[in-house]
CSV table of C-alpha atoms in Angstrom, one decimal:
chain,number,residue,atom,x,y,z
A,1,MET,CA,46.6,55.5,73.5
A,2,ASN,CA,46.3,57.0,77.0
A,3,HIS,CA,43.4,58.7,78.7
A,4,LEU,CA,43.5,61.7,80.9
A,5,ALA,CA,40.8,60.7,83.4
A,6,ARG,CA,40.7,64.0,85.4
A,7,PHE,CA,42.7,67.1,85.9
A,8,VAL,CA,43.0,70.0,88.3
A,9,LEU,CA,44.4,73.4,87.2
A,10,CYS,CA,45.9,75.7,89.8
A,11,ALA,CA,46.6,79.1,88.2
A,12,GLY,CA,49.6,80.6,90.0
A,13,LEU,CA,48.6,84.0,88.6
A,14,ALA,CA,45.2,83.9,90.1
A,15,LEU,CA,46.3,82.9,93.6
A,16,LEU,CA,48.4,86.1,94.2
A,17,ALA,CA,47.6,87.9,97.4
A,18,PRO,CA,46.2,91.4,96.8
A,19,PHE,CA,48.9,93.1,98.9
A,20,ALA,CA,51.9,91.4,97.2
A,21,VAL,CA,54.7,93.7,96.2
A,22,ALA,CA,57.0,91.2,94.3
A,23,ALA,CA,56.3,90.5,90.7
A,24,PRO,CA,53.8,87.6,90.3
A,25,PRO,CA,55.1,84.2,89.0
A,26,GLN,CA,54.1,83.5,85.4
A,27,THR,CA,53.4,79.8,86.0
A,28,ILE,CA,50.4,77.4,86.4
A,29,ASN,CA,50.4,74.3,88.6
A,30,TYR,CA,48.7,71.5,86.6
A,31,GLN,CA,47.7,68.1,88.2
A,32,GLY,CA,46.1,65.1,86.3
A,33,TYR,CA,45.3,61.4,86.4
A,34,LEU,CA,46.5,59.3,83.4
A,35,THR,CA,45.2,55.7,82.4
A,36,ASN,CA,45.7,53.5,79.4
A,37,PRO,CA,42.8,52.5,77.1
A,38,ALA,CA,41.9,49.7,79.5
A,39,GLY,CA,41.5,52.0,82.4
A,40,VAL,CA,44.8,50.9,84.1
A,41,PRO,CA,46.7,53.7,85.8
A,42,VAL,CA,50.0,54.6,84.0
A,43,ASN,CA,53.3,54.5,85.8
A,44,GLY,CA,56.7,55.8,84.8
A,45,ALA,CA,58.1,58.9,83.0
A,46,GLN,CA,56.0,60.3,80.2
A,47,VAL,CA,56.7,62.9,77.4
A,48,MET,CA,54.0,65.6,77.7
A,49,THR,CA,53.3,68.7,75.6
A,50,PHE,CA,51.1,71.5,76.9
A,51,ARG,CA,49.5,74.2,74.7
A,52,LEU,CA,47.3,77.2,75.3
A,53,TYR,CA,44.7,78.5,72.7
A,54,ASP,CA,42.4,81.5,72.5
A,55,ALA,CA,39.4,79.4,71.5
A,56,ALA,CA,37.7,76.1,72.5
A,57,THR,CA,38.3,74.8,69.0
A,58,GLY,CA,40.4,76.2,66.2
A,59,GLY,CA,41.7,79.6,67.1
A,60,ALA,CA,45.3,80.7,67.5
A,61,LEU,CA,48.1,78.8,69.3
A,62,LEU,CA,49.3,81.2,72.0
A,63,TRP,CA,51.9,79.2,74.0
A,64,THR,CA,53.4,75.7,73.9
A,65,GLU,CA,55.8,73.8,76.2
A,66,LEU,CA,57.4,70.4,75.9
A,67,LYS,CA,58.2,68.5,79.1
A,68,PRO,CA,60.4,65.5,78.1
A,69,SER,CA,60.0,63.6,81.4
A,70,VAL,CA,57.0,63.9,83.7
A,71,THR,CA,56.8,61.3,86.5
A,72,VAL,CA,53.5,59.5,86.6
A,73,SER,CA,52.8,57.3,89.7
A,74,ASN,CA,49.6,55.1,89.8
A,75,GLY,CA,48.2,57.5,87.2
A,76,ASN,CA,48.8,60.7,89.2
A,77,PHE,CA,51.2,63.4,87.9
A,78,ASN,CA,52.0,67.1,88.6
A,79,ALA,CA,53.5,69.6,86.2
A,80,ILE,CA,54.5,73.3,86.6
A,81,LEU,CA,53.6,75.0,83.4
A,82,GLY,CA,55.7,78.1,82.4
A,83,THR,CA,59.1,76.5,83.1
A,84,PRO,CA,61.3,76.5,81.2
A,85,THR,CA,59.0,78.4,78.7
A,86,PRO,CA,57.6,81.5,80.4
A,87,ILE,CA,53.9,82.2,80.0
A,88,THR,CA,53.9,85.9,79.0
A,89,LEU,CA,50.2,86.2,78.2
A,90,PRO,CA,48.3,89.1,79.9
A,91,PHE,CA,45.5,86.8,81.2
A,92,ASP,CA,42.9,89.4,80.3
A,93,ALA,CA,40.8,87.0,78.1
A,94,PRO,CA,39.7,83.3,78.2
A,95,TYR,CA,42.3,80.6,77.4
A,96,TRP,CA,42.0,76.8,76.7
A,97,LEU,CA,44.6,74.2,77.6
A,98,THR,CA,45.5,70.9,75.7
A,99,VAL,CA,47.8,68.0,76.7
A,100,THR,CA,49.6,65.6,74.4
A,101,ILE,CA,51.1,62.3,75.8
A,102,ASN,CA,54.1,60.9,74.1
A,103,ALA,CA,53.3,60.5,70.3
A,104,ASP,CA,49.5,60.6,70.8
A,105,GLY,CA,47.4,63.5,69.4
A,106,GLU,CA,46.1,66.3,71.5
A,107,MET,CA,43.5,65.2,74.0
A,108,SER,CA,40.0,66.7,73.6
A,109,PRO,CA,38.0,68.6,74.4
A,110,ARG,CA,40.3,71.6,75.3
A,111,GLN,CA,40.1,72.6,79.0
A,112,PRO,CA,39.3,76.2,79.8
A,113,LEU,CA,41.4,77.9,82.4
A,114,THR,CA,39.4,79.0,85.5
A,115,SER,CA,40.2,81.1,88.6
A,116,SER,CA,40.6,79.6,92.0
A,117,PRO,CA,38.2,81.2,94.5
A,118,TYR,CA,40.7,83.7,96.1
A,119,ALA,CA,41.9,84.7,92.7
A,120,PHE,CA,38.7,86.7,92.2
A,121,ARG,CA,40.3,89.1,94.7
A,122,ALA,CA,42.8,90.2,92.0
A,123,SER,CA,40.2,92.0,89.9
A,124,SER,CA,39.7,94.7,92.6
A,125,LEU,CA,41.6,96.6,95.3
A,126,ASP,CA,40.5,97.5,98.8
A,127,SER,CA,40.0,101.2,99.4
A,128,THR,CA,42.4,100.8,102.4
A,129,ALA,CA,45.1,98.9,100.4
A,130,THR,CA,48.3,100.7,99.4
A,131,VAL,CA,50.3,100.2,96.3
A,132,ALA,CA,53.9,101.3,95.8
A,133,GLY,CA,54.4,103.7,92.9
A,134,LEU,CA,57.0,101.4,91.2
A,135,GLN,CA,54.2,98.7,90.9
A,136,ILE,CA,52.0,101.0,88.8
A,137,GLY,CA,52.0,101.1,85.0
A,138,GLY,CA,50.0,103.5,82.8
A,139,THR,CA,48.1,106.4,84.3
A,140,ILE,CA,45.9,106.8,87.4
A,141,THR,CA,42.7,108.7,87.7
A,142,SER,CA,40.3,109.2,90.7
A,143,ALA,CA,38.0,106.6,89.1
A,144,THR,CA,40.5,103.7,89.5
A,145,LEU,CA,42.6,104.4,92.6
A,146,PRO,CA,42.5,107.1,95.3
A,147,ALA,CA,45.7,109.0,95.5
A,148,SER,CA,45.8,108.4,99.3
A,149,ASN,CA,46.3,104.7,98.6
A,150,LEU,CA,49.7,105.3,96.9
A,151,THR,CA,53.1,105.0,98.5
A,152,GLY,CA,56.5,105.5,97.1
A,153,THR,CA,57.3,107.6,94.0
A,154,LEU,CA,55.6,107.8,90.5
A,155,VAL,CA,57.7,108.7,87.5
A,156,THR,CA,56.5,111.4,85.1
A,157,THR,CA,55.4,108.8,82.5
A,158,GLN,CA,53.0,107.3,85.0
A,159,ILE,CA,51.1,110.6,85.5
A,160,ALA,CA,48.6,111.7,82.8
A,161,ASN,CA,49.2,115.0,81.1
A,162,ASN,CA,47.2,117.9,82.7
A,163,ALA,CA,46.3,115.7,85.6
A,164,VAL,CA,48.1,117.7,88.3
A,165,THR,CA,46.1,120.8,89.3
A,166,GLN,CA,47.0,123.9,91.3
A,167,GLU,CA,45.4,122.5,94.4
A,168,LYS,CA,47.7,119.5,94.3
A,169,LEU,CA,50.7,121.8,94.0
A,170,SER,CA,49.7,124.2,96.8
A,171,PRO,CA,52.1,123.6,99.7
A,172,VAL,CA,50.0,125.7,102.1
A,173,SER,CA,47.1,128.1,101.9
A,174,GLY,CA,47.8,131.5,100.5
A,175,ALA,CA,47.6,131.0,96.7
A,176,VAL,CA,46.2,134.4,95.8
A,177,ALA,CA,46.7,136.8,92.9
A,178,GLY,CA,50.2,138.1,92.7
A,179,LYS,CA,51.8,135.1,94.4
A,180,VAL,CA,54.2,132.8,92.7
A,181,LEU,CA,55.2,129.2,93.7
A,182,GLY,CA,58.7,129.1,94.9
A,183,THR,CA,61.0,127.3,97.4
A,184,ASP,CA,62.9,128.2,100.5
A,185,GLY,CA,65.5,125.5,99.6
A,186,ALA,CA,63.6,122.7,101.3
A,187,ASN,CA,59.8,123.3,100.9
A,188,LEU,CA,57.4,124.8,98.4
A,189,GLN,CA,55.8,128.0,99.4
A,190,TRP,CA,53.8,130.9,97.9
A,191,LEU,CA,55.9,134.0,97.4
A,192,THR,CA,55.2,137.6,96.5
A,193,ALA,CA,56.3,138.2,92.9
A,194,GLY,CA,59.0,140.7,92.2
A,195,VAL,CA,60.9,140.4,95.4
A,196,GLY,CA,64.7,140.6,95.0
A,197,THR,CA,67.7,142.8,94.8
A,198,VAL,CA,69.5,144.1,91.7
A,199,THR,CA,73.2,144.3,92.5
A,200,SER,CA,74.5,146.0,89.4
A,201,VAL,CA,73.2,147.8,86.3
A,202,ASP,CA,75.6,148.4,83.4
A,203,ALA,CA,75.3,150.9,80.6
A,204,GLY,CA,75.3,149.5,77.1
A,205,ALA,CA,76.1,151.1,73.7
A,206,GLY,CA,74.6,154.6,73.5
A,207,LEU,CA,74.2,154.9,77.2
A,208,THR,CA,76.2,156.6,80.0
A,209,GLY,CA,76.3,156.4,83.8
A,210,GLY,CA,76.9,152.7,84.4
A,211,PRO,CA,77.7,150.4,86.0
A,212,ILE,CA,75.5,151.4,89.0
A,213,THR,CA,76.0,149.2,92.1
A,214,GLY,CA,74.1,151.4,94.5
A,215,SER,CA,72.1,154.4,93.2
A,216,GLY,CA,72.6,156.5,90.1
A,217,THR,CA,71.2,157.5,86.7
A,218,ILE,CA,71.5,155.9,83.3
A,219,ASN,CA,71.3,158.5,80.4
A,220,LEU,CA,71.4,158.5,76.7
A,221,ALA,CA,74.8,159.5,75.3
A,222,ALA,CA,75.0,162.9,73.5
A,223,THR,CA,75.3,161.0,70.1
A,224,GLN,CA,71.8,159.6,70.8
A,225,LEU,CA,70.0,162.8,71.8
A,226,LEU,CA,68.1,164.8,69.3
A,227,PRO,CA,67.6,168.6,69.8
A,228,ALA,CA,65.5,169.3,72.9
A,229,GLY,CA,63.0,171.6,71.0
A,230,ALA,CA,61.3,171.3,67.6
A,231,CYS,CA,63.4,172.5,64.7
A,232,ALA,CA,62.1,175.4,62.5
A,233,ALA,CA,60.7,175.1,59.0
A,234,ASN,CA,63.3,173.7,56.5
A,235,GLN,CA,65.6,172.7,59.4
A,236,VAL,CA,66.9,169.2,60.2
A,237,ALA,CA,68.9,167.7,63.1
A,238,LYS,CA,72.6,167.9,62.2
A,239,TRP,CA,75.7,166.8,64.1
A,240,ASN,CA,78.0,169.7,64.9
A,241,GLY,CA,80.9,167.6,66.2
A,242,SER,CA,79.7,167.3,69.8
A,243,ALA,CA,75.9,167.3,69.7
A,244,TRP,CA,72.8,167.2,67.5
A,245,THR,CA,71.4,170.6,66.7
A,246,CYS,CA,68.8,172.2,64.4
A,247,ALA,CA,70.3,173.6,61.2
A,248,THR,CA,69.3,174.5,57.7
A,249,ASP,CA,68.5,171.6,55.3
A,250,ASN,CA,70.8,172.4,52.4
A,251,ASP,CA,69.2,169.6,50.3
A,252,THR,CA,65.7,171.0,50.2
A,253,ASN,CA,64.5,171.5,46.6
A,254,ASN,CA,64.5,175.1,45.4
A,255,SER,CA,65.9,176.5,48.6
A,256,VAL,CA,69.6,175.4,48.3
A,257,ASN,CA,71.7,178.4,49.3
A,258,ASP,CA,74.9,176.6,50.3
A,259,ALA,CA,77.7,177.7,47.9
A,260,ARG,CA,79.1,174.2,47.9
A,261,TYR,CA,76.5,172.8,45.6
A,262,PHE,CA,75.6,173.5,41.9
A,263,LYS,CA,71.9,174.0,41.4
A,264,GLN,CA,69.4,174.5,38.6
A,265,GLY,CA,69.4,178.1,37.5
A,266,GLY,CA,73.1,178.7,38.4
A,267,ASN,CA,75.1,179.7,41.5
A,268,ALA,CA,76.7,182.9,42.8
A,269,PHE,CA,79.7,181.5,44.6
A,270,GLY,CA,81.6,184.7,44.9
A,271,ALA,CA,84.8,182.8,44.2
A,272,ILE,CA,86.3,180.3,41.8
A,273,ALA,CA,83.9,177.3,41.6
A,274,ALA,CA,85.5,173.9,41.7
A,275,VAL,CA,83.8,170.6,40.7
A,276,GLY,CA,85.6,167.3,40.1
A,277,THR,CA,87.2,164.3,41.6
A,278,THR,CA,89.8,163.8,44.3
A,279,ASP,CA,91.1,160.4,43.2
A,280,ASP,CA,92.7,159.1,40.0
A,281,LYS,CA,89.4,158.1,38.3
A,282,GLU,CA,88.2,159.5,35.0
A,283,LEU,CA,85.5,162.2,35.2
A,284,GLN,CA,82.7,161.9,32.7
A,285,LEU,CA,79.9,164.3,31.7
A,286,PHE,CA,76.8,162.8,30.1
A,287,VAL,CA,74.0,164.3,27.9
A,288,ASN,CA,70.9,162.4,27.0
A,289,ASN,CA,72.4,159.4,28.8
A,290,ALA,CA,75.5,159.3,26.6
A,291,VAL,CA,79.0,160.5,27.5
A,292,ALA,CA,79.9,163.8,25.9
A,293,LEU,CA,83.0,164.9,27.9
A,294,ARG,CA,85.8,162.9,29.5
A,295,LEU,CA,88.6,164.2,31.7
A,296,GLN,CA,91.4,161.6,32.1
A,297,PRO,CA,93.8,162.2,35.0
A,298,ASN,CA,97.6,162.2,34.6
A,299,THR,CA,100.2,163.5,36.9
A,300,ILE,CA,102.0,165.4,34.1
A,301,SER,CA,99.0,166.8,32.2
A,302,PRO,CA,95.4,165.4,31.9
A,303,ASN,CA,93.8,164.4,28.7
A,304,ILE,CA,90.6,166.1,27.5
A,305,LEU,CA,88.2,164.2,25.2
A,306,ALA,CA,84.9,165.7,24.0
A,307,GLY,CA,82.4,164.6,21.5
A,308,PHE,CA,81.8,161.0,20.6
A,309,GLY,CA,82.3,158.6,23.5
A,310,GLY,CA,84.5,156.4,21.3
A,311,ASN,CA,87.1,159.1,20.7
A,312,TYR,CA,90.5,157.7,21.8
A,313,VAL,CA,93.8,158.8,23.4
A,314,ALA,CA,96.5,156.2,23.4
A,315,ILE,CA,97.3,154.6,26.8
A,316,GLY,CA,100.2,156.4,28.5
A,317,SER,CA,99.7,159.6,26.5
A,318,TYR,CA,99.2,162.8,28.4
A,319,GLY,CA,98.3,166.4,27.6
A,320,ALA,CA,96.2,165.2,24.6
A,321,SER,CA,93.1,167.0,23.5
A,322,ILE,CA,90.1,166.1,21.3
A,323,GLY,CA,87.7,169.0,21.0
A,324,GLY,CA,84.8,167.1,19.6
A,325,GLY,CA,83.4,165.3,16.6
A,326,GLY,CA,83.9,161.6,15.8
A,327,GLN,CA,81.2,158.9,15.3
A,328,GLN,CA,80.6,155.2,15.3
A,329,GLY,CA,81.7,153.0,12.4
A,330,VAL,CA,84.4,152.9,9.6
A,331,ASN,CA,84.8,154.3,6.1
A,332,CYS,CA,82.9,157.5,6.9
A,333,GLY,CA,84.3,159.4,3.9
A,334,ASN,CA,85.0,158.6,0.3
A,335,PHE,CA,88.8,158.1,0.3
A,336,SER,CA,89.8,155.6,3.1
A,337,ASN,CA,88.6,152.8,5.4
A,338,ARG,CA,89.7,154.5,8.6
A,339,ALA,CA,87.5,154.3,11.7
A,340,CYS,CA,85.2,157.3,12.2
A,341,TYR,CA,86.3,158.2,15.7
A,342,ASN,CA,89.0,160.8,16.3
A,343,GLN,CA,92.2,159.8,18.0
A,344,VAL,CA,95.5,161.1,19.5
A,345,THR,CA,98.4,158.6,19.6
A,346,SER,CA,101.0,160.5,21.5
A,347,HIS,CA,101.7,163.3,24.0
A,348,PHE,CA,100.2,166.7,23.5
A,349,GLY,CA,98.5,165.8,20.2
A,350,THR,CA,95.4,167.7,19.3
A,351,VAL,CA,92.3,167.0,17.2
A,352,GLY,CA,90.0,169.9,17.0
A,353,GLY,CA,86.9,168.1,15.6
A,354,GLY,CA,85.6,166.4,12.5
A,355,ARG,CA,85.7,162.7,12.2
A,356,GLY,CA,88.3,159.9,11.5
A,357,ASN,CA,91.2,162.3,12.2
A,358,LEU,CA,94.5,161.3,13.8
A,359,ALA,CA,97.2,163.4,15.5
A,360,ALA,CA,100.5,162.2,16.9
A,361,ASN,CA,103.3,163.7,19.1
A,362,LEU,CA,102.8,167.5,19.4
A,363,SER,CA,100.9,167.5,16.1
A,364,THR,CA,97.5,169.0,15.2
A,365,VAL,CA,94.5,168.2,13.1
A,366,ALA,CA,92.1,171.2,13.2
A,367,GLY,CA,89.2,169.4,11.7
A,368,GLY,CA,87.9,167.9,8.5
A,369,GLY,CA,87.7,164.1,7.9
A,370,GLU,CA,90.2,161.3,7.9
A,371,ASN,CA,93.2,163.7,8.0
A,372,THR,CA,96.5,162.6,9.6
A,373,ALA,CA,99.2,164.7,11.3
A,374,SER,CA,101.7,162.0,12.2
A,375,GLY,CA,105.0,163.9,12.0
A,376,TYR,CA,106.5,165.6,15.0
A,377,ASN,CA,104.9,169.1,15.3
A,378,SER,CA,103.0,168.6,12.0
A,379,THR,CA,99.7,170.2,11.2
A,380,VAL,CA,96.7,169.6,9.0
A,381,GLY,CA,94.2,172.5,8.9
A,382,GLY,CA,91.2,170.6,7.5
A,383,GLY,CA,89.9,169.1,4.3
A,384,ASP,CA,89.8,165.3,3.7
A,385,THR,CA,92.4,162.6,3.7
A,386,ASN,CA,95.3,165.0,3.9
A,387,SER,CA,98.6,163.9,5.5
A,388,ALA,CA,101.5,165.8,7.1
A,389,SER,CA,103.8,162.9,7.8
A,390,ASP,CA,107.2,164.5,8.6
A,391,ALA,CA,108.5,166.8,11.3
A,392,ARG,CA,106.9,170.3,11.2
A,393,SER,CA,105.2,169.6,7.8
A,394,THR,CA,101.9,171.3,7.0
A,395,VAL,CA,98.8,170.8,4.9
A,396,GLY,CA,96.4,173.7,5.0
A,397,GLY,CA,93.4,171.9,3.5
A,398,GLY,CA,92.0,170.5,0.3
A,399,VAL,CA,91.7,166.9,-0.5
A,400,ASP,CA,94.2,164.0,-0.6
A,401,ASN,CA,97.3,166.3,-0.3
A,402,THR,CA,100.6,165.2,1.3
A,403,ALA,CA,103.4,167.0,3.0
A,404,GLY,CA,105.9,164.2,3.3
A,405,SER,CA,109.2,165.8,4.3
A,406,ILE,CA,110.6,168.1,7.0
A,407,TYR,CA,109.2,171.6,6.7
A,408,ALA,CA,107.2,170.7,3.6
A,409,MET,CA,103.9,172.5,3.0
A,410,VAL,CA,100.9,172.1,0.8
A,411,GLY,CA,98.5,175.0,1.0
A,412,GLY,CA,95.5,173.3,-0.5
A,413,GLY,CA,94.1,171.9,-3.7
A,414,LEU,CA,93.7,168.3,-4.8
A,415,ALA,CA,96.2,165.4,-4.8
A,416,ASN,CA,99.3,167.6,-4.4
A,417,SER,CA,102.5,166.2,-2.9
A,418,ALA,CA,105.4,168.2,-1.4
A,419,GLY,CA,108.0,165.4,-1.0
A,420,GLY,CA,111.2,167.4,-0.6
A,421,SER,CA,112.5,169.1,2.5
A,422,TYR,CA,111.3,172.7,2.7
A,423,SER,CA,109.3,172.2,-0.5
A,424,THR,CA,106.0,174.2,-1.0
A,425,ILE,CA,102.9,173.8,-3.1
A,426,GLY,CA,100.4,176.6,-2.9
A,427,GLY,CA,97.5,174.8,-4.4
A,428,GLY,CA,96.2,173.4,-7.6
A,429,SER,CA,95.8,169.8,-8.6
A,430,SER,CA,98.2,166.9,-8.8
A,431,ASN,CA,101.3,169.1,-8.3
A,432,SER,CA,104.5,167.8,-6.8
A,433,ALA,CA,107.6,169.5,-5.3
A,434,GLY,CA,110.8,167.6,-4.7
A,435,GLY,CA,114.4,168.5,-3.7
A,436,SER,CA,115.4,170.2,-0.5
């Protein structure tokens, strides 16, 4: 076992001159005297390990460095701590040093680091000393360093927020109300606000008169100017094609006198009145929020459908008419399961009213229920479930009568059938007429 008889610590950090500009070395010069247990000075190279702690005993290990070969001569040795392992501690708190020789344990007690006499100088700064801005970290206040002691340049992160006042910005006297801080290209100076020259003023949308490069007037365009004077009662501003003028408000309730509009109570147009569409869309008239009249456009002849909104004209048909009637559902009568709406299946067919009636090409059902005029130019005058199924055949009325041949006719009655061409049954029940 070896003994460290005495030691001297020279803290390189503590010996820095107060005016130094270069970064301080992070090293400590350590000198000691080493003997063996018999008190005989040691000679030759020794393995030494140095450690720094934050307490005299226990505590945390802050730094360690192994020096594999330290020359010892007659017990004396010298070691520079911090090479090759830098000492990056801030040295703002007490530290304790230990030494281990070869395989021995740490020598005790731990030795506190102390400052050399001139190192006390590092804790303060002369009022006449200057420090370059690049050497300063953090922020500076008047309590720590006068601004007059600074040289060089400080970056923005080194100046505290809200630390620069107006007085520090004032380039010269003259900071009064209405002045603004500006530059002449080289120096700061206080300038009168609003000084300058406008070289051009353009006219945007709704304006006229621009661009102005000397003198002139910018005006509102005519489209933006309301009438100069107040309009009279029941008048509004209207565009007449070139300007806004006062004119009668034709949409005022109970005072509409423009012949172009229909109004409650009727109109006196003094000419044929026209109401409708100007495109190819169907025109509908509603009552109680339900459609009651439909006018379907066609270039040959329009279709007219009145009554139930479900009444139907076959697509492509023209000149068809349904005068009214019809209803929702099927099997509305007692003799068939036909739908209850009225329908026209071909051109110029007509159903006058009733329900469940059907008329084909140029045929007519005047009314009744579930009657069919399917022959060309055929007619059913009324009744129920009557059928005129051939060209120009006719059933005047009654129930369940049939005119099934060309020019055949049944005047009325029940369940009569005129099946021959030109055959006729005047009435009665269950009669039939054949032949031609």
